[in-house]
Amino acid sequence: MDSAKNLPVAVIGAGPVGLAAAAHLLERGLEPLILEAGTTAGAAIDQWRHIRLFSPWRFNLDAAAVRLLESAGWEAPRPTALPYGGELVDNYLAPLAALPEIASRLQTGARVVAVTRAGMDKTHTRNRDTTPFTVRVEHADGETRDHTVAAVIDASGTWSRRNPLGTSGLPAIGEDTAADRISAPLPDVTGRDRAAFAGRRVLVVGAGHSAANTLTSLADLAREEPETRILWAVRGASAAKVYGGGDADGLPARGQLGGSVRRLVEAGKIELHTGFGISSLKSLDSHVTVEAADGRTLDADIVVPCTGFRPDLDNLREIRLELDPAVEAPRELGPLIDPEFHSCGTVPPHGARLLAHPDKDFYIVGMKSYGRAPTFLLATGYEQVRSVVAALAGDREAADTVQLELPETGVCSTDAGTSCDVPAAATAAGPDSGCCAAPEPVLVGFPTGLSHGRSGGN
């Protein structure tokens, strides 16, 4: 960044990885410009406050961020405790964002709509590497402004773009017009969103742990609101991969969760429809009719999409990206995280070299760097930004020395359909019944590094 060293580094997103990037930039004497589309830091996580992470606090805190917080008198949570999303925001991200060093550099309500090289579209090559970036931002005051920066770290995540309900990677016909009948991916059905689900016909779509947690939460709701009807649609021929191995499951908590869902199906509390690849949705005044490719139909009042996420790349059209054709991660990283072959624990540590794109000093980090692969861990993101910031600061030795201690509390199979850190909702069965959770302070203790990615039933 020698040619633009007096300019700030744009950090897109003020979630855990984005704020960690800002903390590392400050430690290196570089100036961050943090741009967050939401109204507060951690705005995306705040939408799933009710979800418990499976990894304990010690794996969810970035070292540079902790140093910054502790210098202001902050006390770290108990390292073995398993935080809810709301606790991650309230006890970590909000205090971090409130520090003068961060707050003075954080702009909320700032949605990045485009990134490019100043005065160049992506076809121009001459002097490209030494030309600053232009980041175009729609601000909360209604104005659109261009910001000139030396480098860009995109930590915007994937929460804003869920995978569609339809097959073949496309939205089902009528999915867009039925939007008012489709909930957020991780609704709080027994809490904040209860009124939208109580006494309704609810169709849960998906065969991962996000679906399993939503189903068990809906069963809790149905015990108090007996008119609630729970429908479950999966594309596969069976729900075996969700059920897991029960008591013999290599991941005990996964077995508990799968066993709970199996018992609810067998008891008739959940109406399971297998081989149900959705082709269309027809929105009516009173409900939505969901049709499968084979002509079967289901009527529901509300549909919960537990279909995973994908990166929003629209605002990067003028950046020279090199993406893996399968998972839309940086090309060299893609084969290492492909969910056909890898789970959370089999992804090796990686940093700036694997995350680099043809446009020098542009990096995608965090959940978005994994593209469509659902195997991301916060600890991985923190090591990514430590390495990336070292590279931007010219410390190539530190950038290339990447190490990662994965949590030994367990690793979710990629069937989870979301970040490996985030599948475990608390249910009536207890707060530790979610994916990879464990009663604290005793940890589950199975090793990381599953030998498979997707289950054989995919």
Short mmCIF file of C-alpha atoms in Angstrom, two decimals:
data_model
loop_
_atom_site.label_atom_id
_atom_site.label_comp_id
_atom_site.label_asym_id
_atom_site.label_seq_id
_atom_site.Cartn_x
_atom_site.Cartn_y
_atom_site.Cartn_z
CA MET A 1 0.00 0.00 0.00
CA ASP A 2 3.01 2.34 -0.30
CA SER A 3 1.42 4.50 -2.98
CA ALA A 4 -1.71 5.08 -0.91
CA LYS A 5 -0.43 4.73 2.64
CA ASN A 6 -2.07 7.98 3.76
CA LEU A 7 -5.50 6.70 2.82
CA PRO A 8 -7.69 4.53 5.06
CA VAL A 9 -8.45 0.85 4.59
CA ALA A 10 -12.15 0.20 3.99
CA VAL A 11 -13.60 -2.57 6.15
CA ILE A 12 -17.02 -3.62 4.88
CA GLY A 13 -19.12 -4.98 7.72
CA ALA A 14 -18.99 -4.44 11.49
CA GLY A 15 -19.59 -8.00 12.58
CA PRO A 16 -17.03 -10.02 14.56
CA VAL A 17 -14.57 -10.42 11.67
CA GLY A 18 -14.94 -6.85 10.42
CA LEU A 19 -14.31 -5.34 13.86
CA ALA A 20 -11.40 -7.74 14.36
CA ALA A 21 -9.92 -6.45 11.09
CA ALA A 22 -10.29 -2.88 12.37
CA ALA A 23 -8.53 -3.77 15.64
CA HIS A 24 -5.61 -5.36 13.77
CA LEU A 25 -5.36 -2.34 11.46
CA LEU A 26 -5.14 -0.01 14.45
CA GLU A 27 -2.40 -2.14 16.01
CA ARG A 28 -0.44 -1.91 12.77
CA GLY A 29 -0.80 1.87 12.60
CA LEU A 30 -3.21 1.73 9.66
CA GLU A 31 -6.44 3.72 9.50
CA PRO A 32 -9.70 1.73 9.19
CA LEU A 33 -12.90 3.08 7.67
CA ILE A 34 -15.62 0.69 8.90
CA LEU A 35 -18.80 0.64 6.83
CA GLU A 36 -21.80 -1.20 8.29
CA ALA A 37 -25.11 -1.45 6.44
CA GLY A 38 -27.07 -2.06 9.64
CA THR A 39 -27.92 0.44 12.33
CA THR A 40 -25.47 -1.07 14.83
CA ALA A 41 -22.38 -3.23 14.91
CA GLY A 42 -23.30 -6.89 14.75
CA ALA A 43 -26.67 -6.09 13.15
CA ALA A 44 -26.90 -9.44 11.35
CA ILE A 45 -26.12 -11.45 14.49
CA ASP A 46 -28.69 -9.42 16.36
CA GLN A 47 -31.33 -11.00 14.14
CA TRP A 48 -30.48 -14.42 15.58
CA ARG A 49 -29.96 -13.41 19.19
CA HIS A 50 -31.81 -16.52 20.38
CA ILE A 51 -29.35 -18.94 18.77
CA ARG A 52 -26.57 -20.44 20.89
CA LEU A 53 -23.15 -20.89 19.29
CA PHE A 54 -21.59 -24.31 19.73
CA SER A 55 -18.08 -22.94 20.23
CA PRO A 56 -17.20 -21.40 23.62
CA TRP A 57 -16.21 -17.80 24.20
CA ARG A 58 -12.47 -18.49 23.94
CA PHE A 59 -12.86 -19.31 20.26
CA ASN A 60 -15.19 -16.40 19.52
CA LEU A 61 -12.90 -13.56 20.62
CA ASP A 62 -10.20 -12.00 18.45
CA ALA A 63 -6.87 -11.36 20.16
CA ALA A 64 -6.36 -7.80 18.87
CA ALA A 65 -9.95 -6.88 19.73
CA VAL A 66 -9.50 -8.28 23.24
CA ARG A 67 -6.31 -6.26 23.73
CA LEU A 68 -8.16 -3.12 22.71
CA LEU A 69 -11.09 -3.89 25.02
CA GLU A 70 -8.94 -4.82 28.01
CA SER A 71 -7.05 -1.56 27.75
CA ALA A 72 -10.40 0.11 28.50
CA GLY A 73 -11.14 -2.12 31.50
CA TRP A 74 -13.36 -4.72 29.79
CA GLU A 75 -13.57 -8.12 31.44
CA ALA A 76 -13.75 -11.18 29.21
CA PRO A 77 -16.61 -13.66 29.65
CA ARG A 78 -15.85 -17.09 31.10
CA PRO A 79 -13.88 -18.78 28.30
CA THR A 80 -15.69 -22.12 28.49
CA ALA A 81 -19.22 -20.66 28.37
CA LEU A 82 -21.27 -21.07 25.19
CA PRO A 83 -22.71 -17.68 24.20
CA TYR A 84 -25.99 -16.90 22.51
CA GLY A 85 -25.87 -14.57 19.52
CA GLY A 86 -27.31 -11.81 21.69
CA GLU A 87 -24.52 -12.25 24.23
CA LEU A 88 -21.92 -12.09 21.48
CA VAL A 89 -23.38 -8.70 20.49
CA ASP A 90 -24.09 -7.28 23.95
CA ASN A 91 -20.96 -8.47 25.76
CA TYR A 92 -18.39 -8.22 22.99
CA LEU A 93 -19.31 -6.45 19.76
CA ALA A 94 -21.23 -3.54 21.27
CA PRO A 95 -18.49 -2.70 23.83
CA LEU A 96 -15.88 -3.02 21.08
CA ALA A 97 -17.81 -0.74 18.73
CA ALA A 98 -18.29 1.80 21.53
CA LEU A 99 -14.57 2.25 22.14
CA PRO A 100 -13.47 5.69 20.93
CA GLU A 101 -10.85 4.13 18.68
CA ILE A 102 -13.54 2.15 16.84
CA ALA A 103 -16.57 4.42 17.20
CA SER A 104 -14.78 7.35 15.56
CA ARG A 105 -14.09 5.20 12.50
CA LEU A 106 -17.41 3.35 12.28
CA GLN A 107 -20.20 4.48 9.97
CA THR A 108 -23.51 2.66 10.42
CA GLY A 109 -26.37 2.81 7.96
CA ALA A 110 -23.65 2.77 5.30
CA ARG A 111 -24.41 0.25 2.58
CA VAL A 112 -21.60 -0.41 0.09
CA VAL A 113 -23.12 -0.57 -3.39
CA ALA A 114 -19.92 -0.74 -5.46
CA VAL A 115 -16.16 -1.16 -5.21
CA THR A 116 -13.82 -0.22 -8.05
CA ARG A 117 -10.44 1.32 -8.80
CA ALA A 118 -10.53 5.10 -8.85
CA GLY A 119 -11.13 6.22 -12.43
CA MET A 120 -10.89 2.67 -13.81
CA ASP A 121 -13.33 -0.06 -14.66
CA LYS A 122 -12.16 -3.67 -14.48
CA THR A 123 -10.89 -3.68 -18.09
CA HIS A 124 -8.10 -1.17 -17.38
CA THR A 125 -4.71 -2.64 -16.40
CA ARG A 126 -2.04 0.09 -16.62
CA ASN A 127 -1.08 1.36 -13.12
CA ARG A 128 -3.92 -0.66 -11.65
CA ASP A 129 -2.01 -2.00 -8.64
CA THR A 130 -0.98 1.51 -7.54
CA THR A 131 -4.37 3.14 -8.04
CA PRO A 132 -6.54 3.63 -4.92
CA PHE A 133 -9.99 2.11 -4.62
CA THR A 134 -13.30 3.92 -4.77
CA VAL A 135 -15.98 2.57 -2.46
CA ARG A 136 -19.46 3.89 -3.26
CA VAL A 137 -21.73 4.00 -0.22
CA GLU A 138 -25.42 4.73 0.27
CA HIS A 139 -25.59 6.47 3.63
CA ALA A 140 -28.45 6.62 6.10
CA ASP A 141 -28.93 10.34 5.42
CA GLY A 142 -30.04 9.46 1.89
CA GLU A 143 -26.86 10.58 0.19
CA THR A 144 -24.59 8.41 -1.92
CA ARG A 145 -20.92 9.21 -1.49
CA ASP A 146 -17.65 7.87 -2.88
CA HIS A 147 -14.83 7.10 -0.45
CA THR A 148 -11.22 6.82 -1.66
CA VAL A 149 -9.28 4.10 0.17
CA ALA A 150 -5.95 2.32 -0.08
CA ALA A 151 -7.31 -1.21 0.33
CA VAL A 152 -10.57 -3.06 0.88
CA ILE A 153 -11.38 -5.85 3.33
CA ASP A 154 -14.86 -7.20 2.59
CA ALA A 155 -16.21 -8.82 5.77
CA SER A 156 -19.87 -8.30 4.92
CA GLY A 157 -20.90 -11.92 5.45
CA THR A 158 -23.70 -13.78 3.67
CA TRP A 159 -26.72 -13.19 5.92
CA SER A 160 -28.31 -10.81 3.41
CA ARG A 161 -28.60 -13.47 0.71
CA ARG A 162 -30.14 -16.83 1.55
CA ASN A 163 -30.23 -19.68 -0.92
CA PRO A 164 -33.55 -19.94 -2.78
CA LEU A 165 -36.29 -22.44 -2.00
CA GLY A 166 -36.32 -23.78 -5.54
CA THR A 167 -34.18 -26.53 -6.98
CA SER A 168 -31.18 -26.12 -9.30
CA GLY A 169 -30.00 -23.06 -7.37
CA LEU A 170 -32.86 -20.94 -8.72
CA PRO A 171 -35.82 -19.36 -6.92
CA ALA A 172 -38.99 -21.37 -7.27
CA ILE A 173 -41.50 -19.87 -9.69
CA GLY A 174 -43.54 -17.39 -7.65
CA GLU A 175 -41.04 -17.31 -4.78
CA ASP A 176 -40.46 -13.58 -5.08
CA THR A 177 -44.16 -12.71 -5.12
CA ALA A 178 -44.72 -14.93 -2.07
CA ALA A 179 -42.10 -13.06 -0.06
CA ASP A 180 -44.61 -11.93 2.59
CA ARG A 181 -45.27 -15.62 3.36
CA ILE A 182 -41.55 -16.46 3.79
CA SER A 183 -39.87 -15.83 7.16
CA ALA A 184 -36.27 -15.00 8.00
CA PRO A 185 -33.94 -18.04 7.94
CA LEU A 186 -33.63 -18.35 11.75
CA PRO A 187 -36.88 -17.04 13.24
CA ASP A 188 -37.35 -16.86 17.02
CA VAL A 189 -40.56 -18.86 16.94
CA THR A 190 -41.00 -19.11 20.71
CA GLY A 191 -39.94 -15.53 21.44
CA ARG A 192 -39.77 -12.39 19.34
CA ASP A 193 -41.55 -13.91 16.32
CA ARG A 194 -44.04 -16.02 18.24
CA ALA A 195 -47.15 -14.19 16.99
CA ALA A 196 -46.30 -14.99 13.37
CA PHE A 197 -46.16 -18.74 14.06
CA ALA A 198 -48.58 -19.53 16.90
CA GLY A 199 -51.60 -21.44 15.64
CA ARG A 200 -50.39 -21.33 12.03
CA ARG A 201 -49.47 -23.93 9.42
CA VAL A 202 -45.68 -23.67 9.22
CA LEU A 203 -43.62 -25.30 6.45
CA VAL A 204 -39.92 -25.75 7.25
CA VAL A 205 -37.76 -26.35 4.16
CA GLY A 206 -34.30 -27.86 4.50
CA ALA A 207 -32.39 -30.84 5.85
CA GLY A 208 -29.73 -29.30 8.09
CA HIS A 209 -29.39 -28.36 11.72
CA SER A 210 -30.99 -24.98 11.15
CA ALA A 211 -34.11 -26.84 10.08
CA ALA A 212 -33.83 -29.27 12.98
CA ASN A 213 -33.57 -26.49 15.53
CA THR A 214 -36.52 -24.63 14.03
CA LEU A 215 -38.58 -27.83 14.06
CA THR A 216 -37.87 -28.54 17.73
CA SER A 217 -38.64 -24.93 18.63
CA LEU A 218 -41.92 -25.16 16.72
CA ALA A 219 -42.75 -28.34 18.64
CA ASP A 220 -42.21 -26.39 21.87
CA LEU A 221 -44.58 -23.72 20.58
CA ALA A 222 -47.17 -26.31 19.54
CA ARG A 223 -47.30 -27.68 23.08
CA GLU A 224 -48.55 -24.28 24.21
CA GLU A 225 -50.44 -23.44 21.01
CA PRO A 226 -52.02 -26.76 19.90
CA GLU A 227 -53.42 -25.31 16.67
CA THR A 228 -49.87 -24.91 15.37
CA ARG A 229 -49.24 -27.41 12.57
CA ILE A 230 -45.68 -28.28 11.59
CA LEU A 231 -44.83 -29.38 8.04
CA TRP A 232 -41.32 -30.33 6.97
CA ALA A 233 -40.13 -30.67 3.37
CA VAL A 234 -36.77 -32.14 2.33
CA ARG A 235 -35.43 -32.76 -1.16
CA GLY A 236 -33.83 -36.09 -0.33
CA ALA A 237 -35.51 -39.47 -0.20
CA SER A 238 -35.25 -39.56 3.61
CA ALA A 239 -34.39 -37.42 6.62
CA ALA A 240 -31.74 -39.87 7.82
CA LYS A 241 -28.90 -37.37 7.63
CA VAL A 242 -30.79 -35.02 9.97
CA TYR A 243 -31.56 -37.84 12.40
CA GLY A 244 -27.92 -38.85 12.52
CA GLY A 245 -26.77 -41.86 14.49
CA GLY A 246 -28.63 -41.17 17.71
CA ASP A 247 -26.67 -42.38 20.73
CA ALA A 248 -24.04 -43.86 18.42
CA ASP A 249 -23.47 -40.59 16.58
CA GLY A 250 -19.85 -39.45 16.54
CA LEU A 251 -21.15 -36.01 17.48
CA PRO A 252 -23.20 -36.59 20.66
CA ALA A 253 -25.08 -33.29 20.56
CA ARG A 254 -25.91 -33.82 16.90
CA GLY A 255 -27.27 -37.21 17.80
CA GLN A 256 -29.42 -35.69 20.54
CA LEU A 257 -30.85 -33.09 18.18
CA GLY A 258 -31.46 -35.61 15.40
CA GLY A 259 -33.03 -38.02 17.84
CA SER A 260 -35.41 -35.32 19.06
CA VAL A 261 -36.55 -34.57 15.52
CA ARG A 262 -36.98 -38.27 14.72
CA ARG A 263 -39.16 -38.79 17.80
CA LEU A 264 -41.31 -35.79 16.90
CA VAL A 265 -41.83 -37.15 13.37
CA GLU A 266 -42.62 -40.65 14.63
CA ALA A 267 -45.08 -39.21 17.16
CA GLY A 268 -46.89 -37.33 14.41
CA LYS A 269 -45.95 -33.92 15.80
CA ILE A 270 -44.09 -33.09 12.58
CA GLU A 271 -45.48 -33.99 9.15
CA LEU A 272 -42.49 -35.00 7.02
CA HIS A 273 -42.56 -34.83 3.20
CA THR A 274 -39.50 -36.35 1.51
CA GLY A 275 -38.42 -36.02 -2.12
CA PHE A 276 -40.08 -32.61 -2.12
CA GLY A 277 -38.07 -30.44 -4.51
CA ILE A 278 -39.98 -27.17 -4.69
CA SER A 279 -40.89 -25.97 -8.18
CA SER A 280 -43.38 -23.16 -7.47
CA LEU A 281 -45.16 -21.10 -4.84
CA LYS A 282 -48.62 -19.66 -5.37
CA SER A 283 -49.52 -16.86 -2.98
CA LEU A 284 -53.21 -16.66 -2.10
CA ASP A 285 -55.09 -14.29 0.19
CA SER A 286 -55.19 -16.78 3.06
CA HIS A 287 -52.08 -18.93 2.52
CA VAL A 288 -49.38 -20.05 0.11
CA THR A 289 -49.51 -23.25 -1.91
CA VAL A 290 -46.10 -24.87 -2.38
CA GLU A 291 -45.79 -27.32 -5.27
CA ALA A 292 -43.13 -29.99 -5.74
CA ALA A 293 -41.64 -31.00 -9.07
CA ASP A 294 -43.71 -34.20 -8.98
CA GLY A 295 -46.96 -32.28 -8.61
CA ARG A 296 -47.57 -32.74 -4.88
CA THR A 297 -48.71 -29.60 -3.05
CA LEU A 298 -48.60 -28.32 0.52
CA ASP A 299 -50.61 -25.41 1.90
CA ALA A 300 -48.93 -23.25 4.55
CA ASP A 301 -49.44 -19.93 6.26
CA ILE A 302 -45.71 -19.29 6.53
CA VAL A 303 -42.58 -20.90 5.07
CA VAL A 304 -39.24 -21.05 6.92
CA PRO A 305 -36.28 -21.28 4.48
CA CYS A 306 -33.47 -23.31 6.08
CA THR A 307 -31.57 -23.54 2.81
CA GLY A 308 -28.22 -21.94 3.65
CA PHE A 309 -26.62 -18.79 2.24
CA ARG A 310 -24.52 -17.53 -0.65
CA PRO A 311 -22.33 -14.43 -1.12
CA ASP A 312 -23.65 -11.22 -2.63
CA LEU A 313 -21.11 -10.37 -5.33
CA ASP A 314 -23.13 -7.73 -7.19
CA ASN A 315 -21.25 -4.78 -5.69
CA LEU A 316 -17.90 -6.28 -6.75
CA ARG A 317 -18.53 -6.38 -10.49
CA GLU A 318 -15.75 -3.86 -11.20
CA ILE A 319 -13.20 -5.73 -9.09
CA ARG A 320 -11.02 -8.38 -10.67
CA LEU A 321 -12.00 -11.47 -8.70
CA GLU A 322 -10.73 -15.02 -9.06
CA LEU A 323 -13.35 -17.34 -7.60
CA ASP A 324 -13.65 -21.10 -7.32
CA PRO A 325 -16.30 -22.13 -9.86
CA ALA A 326 -18.08 -24.42 -7.40
CA VAL A 327 -18.32 -22.61 -4.07
CA GLU A 328 -17.56 -18.99 -5.10
CA ALA A 329 -14.71 -18.67 -2.61
CA PRO A 330 -11.26 -17.34 -3.61
CA ARG A 331 -9.96 -19.80 -6.19
CA GLU A 332 -7.14 -21.28 -4.12
CA LEU A 333 -9.32 -21.57 -1.02
CA GLY A 334 -12.29 -23.20 -2.76
CA PRO A 335 -10.95 -26.78 -2.99
CA LEU A 336 -9.93 -26.65 0.68
CA ILE A 337 -13.46 -25.86 1.90
CA ASP A 338 -15.64 -27.64 -0.67
CA PRO A 339 -18.45 -29.19 1.43
CA GLU A 340 -18.42 -32.27 -0.81
CA PHE A 341 -15.16 -33.18 0.92
CA HIS A 342 -14.60 -30.97 3.97
CA SER A 343 -16.22 -30.19 7.29
CA CYS A 344 -15.30 -27.37 9.65
CA GLY A 345 -12.35 -29.16 11.21
CA THR A 346 -10.66 -30.32 8.02
CA VAL A 347 -10.10 -26.82 6.63
CA PRO A 348 -6.43 -25.86 7.05
CA PRO A 349 -5.41 -22.46 8.41
CA HIS A 350 -5.14 -19.89 5.66
CA GLY A 351 -4.39 -16.22 5.23
CA ALA A 352 -3.59 -13.48 2.77
CA ARG A 353 -1.96 -15.64 0.10
CA LEU A 354 -4.97 -17.92 -0.35
CA LEU A 355 -7.43 -15.04 -0.01
CA ALA A 356 -5.77 -12.77 -2.58
CA HIS A 357 -7.49 -11.76 -5.82
CA PRO A 358 -6.01 -10.32 -9.03
CA ASP A 359 -6.82 -6.82 -7.75
CA LYS A 360 -3.97 -6.17 -5.31
CA ASP A 361 -4.95 -5.17 -1.74
CA PHE A 362 -8.53 -6.39 -2.10
CA TYR A 363 -9.62 -9.24 0.16
CA ILE A 364 -12.85 -11.05 0.99
CA VAL A 365 -12.73 -12.46 4.53
CA GLY A 366 -15.03 -14.10 7.06
CA MET A 367 -18.17 -15.99 6.12
CA LYS A 368 -18.28 -14.36 2.68
CA SER A 369 -14.82 -15.73 1.88
CA TYR A 370 -16.30 -19.24 2.11
CA GLY A 371 -18.80 -18.49 -0.64
CA ARG A 372 -21.49 -21.15 -0.56
CA ALA A 373 -19.59 -23.49 1.76
CA PRO A 374 -21.22 -23.65 5.22
CA THR A 375 -18.07 -24.65 7.13
CA PHE A 376 -16.90 -21.30 8.47
CA LEU A 377 -15.67 -20.76 12.03
CA LEU A 378 -15.13 -17.37 13.69
CA ALA A 379 -11.66 -18.50 14.75
CA THR A 380 -10.84 -19.01 11.08
CA GLY A 381 -12.01 -15.49 10.24
CA TYR A 382 -9.87 -13.95 12.97
CA GLU A 383 -6.75 -15.65 11.65
CA GLN A 384 -7.67 -14.54 8.13
CA VAL A 385 -7.78 -10.85 9.07
CA ARG A 386 -4.62 -11.04 11.19
CA SER A 387 -2.77 -12.34 8.13
CA VAL A 388 -4.43 -9.93 5.69
CA VAL A 389 -3.64 -6.88 7.80
CA ALA A 390 -0.05 -8.05 8.18
CA ALA A 391 0.18 -8.27 4.39
CA LEU A 392 -1.26 -4.77 3.97
CA ALA A 393 1.28 -3.50 6.50
CA GLY A 394 4.11 -5.06 4.47
CA ASP A 395 4.93 -7.76 7.03
CA ARG A 396 4.97 -10.70 4.66
CA GLU A 397 6.57 -13.06 7.19
CA ALA A 398 3.69 -12.55 9.64
CA ALA A 399 1.16 -12.74 6.83
CA ASP A 400 2.48 -16.10 5.68
CA THR A 401 2.74 -17.59 9.18
CA VAL A 402 -0.80 -18.82 9.64
CA GLN A 403 -1.83 -20.95 12.59
CA LEU A 404 -5.22 -21.96 13.86
CA GLU A 405 -6.25 -23.83 16.98
CA LEU A 406 -9.70 -25.22 16.26
CA PRO A 407 -12.12 -25.71 19.14
CA GLU A 408 -12.19 -29.21 20.58
CA THR A 409 -15.84 -28.81 21.54
CA GLY A 410 -16.62 -30.42 18.23
CA VAL A 411 -17.19 -29.64 14.61
CA CYS A 412 -20.53 -29.73 12.86
CA SER A 413 -20.92 -31.68 9.68
CA THR A 414 -21.65 -29.39 6.77
CA ASP A 415 -25.22 -30.62 6.86
CA ALA A 416 -25.75 -27.68 9.22
CA GLY A 417 -26.60 -25.42 6.29
CA THR A 418 -25.10 -22.38 7.99
CA SER A 419 -21.92 -21.28 9.70
CA CYS A 420 -20.42 -24.04 11.81
CA ASP A 421 -20.47 -21.63 14.72
CA VAL A 422 -24.20 -21.04 14.54
CA PRO A 423 -26.62 -23.91 14.57
CA ALA A 424 -27.66 -24.41 18.17
CA ALA A 425 -30.97 -22.95 19.29
CA ALA A 426 -32.06 -23.61 22.87
CA THR A 427 -35.19 -25.73 23.15
CA ALA A 428 -37.34 -27.20 25.88
CA ALA A 429 -34.97 -30.15 25.92
CA GLY A 430 -32.38 -27.84 27.41
CA PRO A 431 -29.95 -25.19 26.21
CA ASP A 432 -27.37 -27.76 25.27
CA SER A 433 -29.47 -29.80 22.87
CA GLY A 434 -28.30 -27.93 19.77
CA CYS A 435 -25.62 -28.87 17.32
CA CYS A 436 -22.23 -29.34 18.90
CA ALA A 437 -23.27 -27.72 22.18
CA ALA A 438 -22.08 -29.20 25.45
CA PRO A 439 -22.98 -28.70 29.10
CA GLU A 440 -20.56 -26.17 30.48
CA PRO A 441 -17.93 -26.21 31.74
CA VAL A 442 -17.55 -29.82 30.57
CA LEU A 443 -16.80 -29.87 26.85
CA VAL A 444 -17.97 -32.59 24.52
CA GLY A 445 -14.37 -33.54 23.82
CA PHE A 446 -14.61 -35.18 20.42
CA PRO A 447 -11.82 -34.24 18.02
CA THR A 448 -12.02 -31.74 15.22
CA GLY A 449 -11.34 -32.88 11.70
CA LEU A 450 -14.22 -34.98 10.46
CA SER A 451 -13.16 -37.23 7.63
CA HIS A 452 -16.19 -36.31 5.53
CA GLY A 453 -17.95 -33.27 4.23
CA ARG A 454 -21.54 -33.75 3.13
CA SER A 455 -23.27 -36.86 4.40
CA GLY A 456 -23.49 -39.83 2.15
CA GLY A 457 -27.19 -39.26 1.80
CA ASN A 458 -26.75 -36.09 -0.25
#
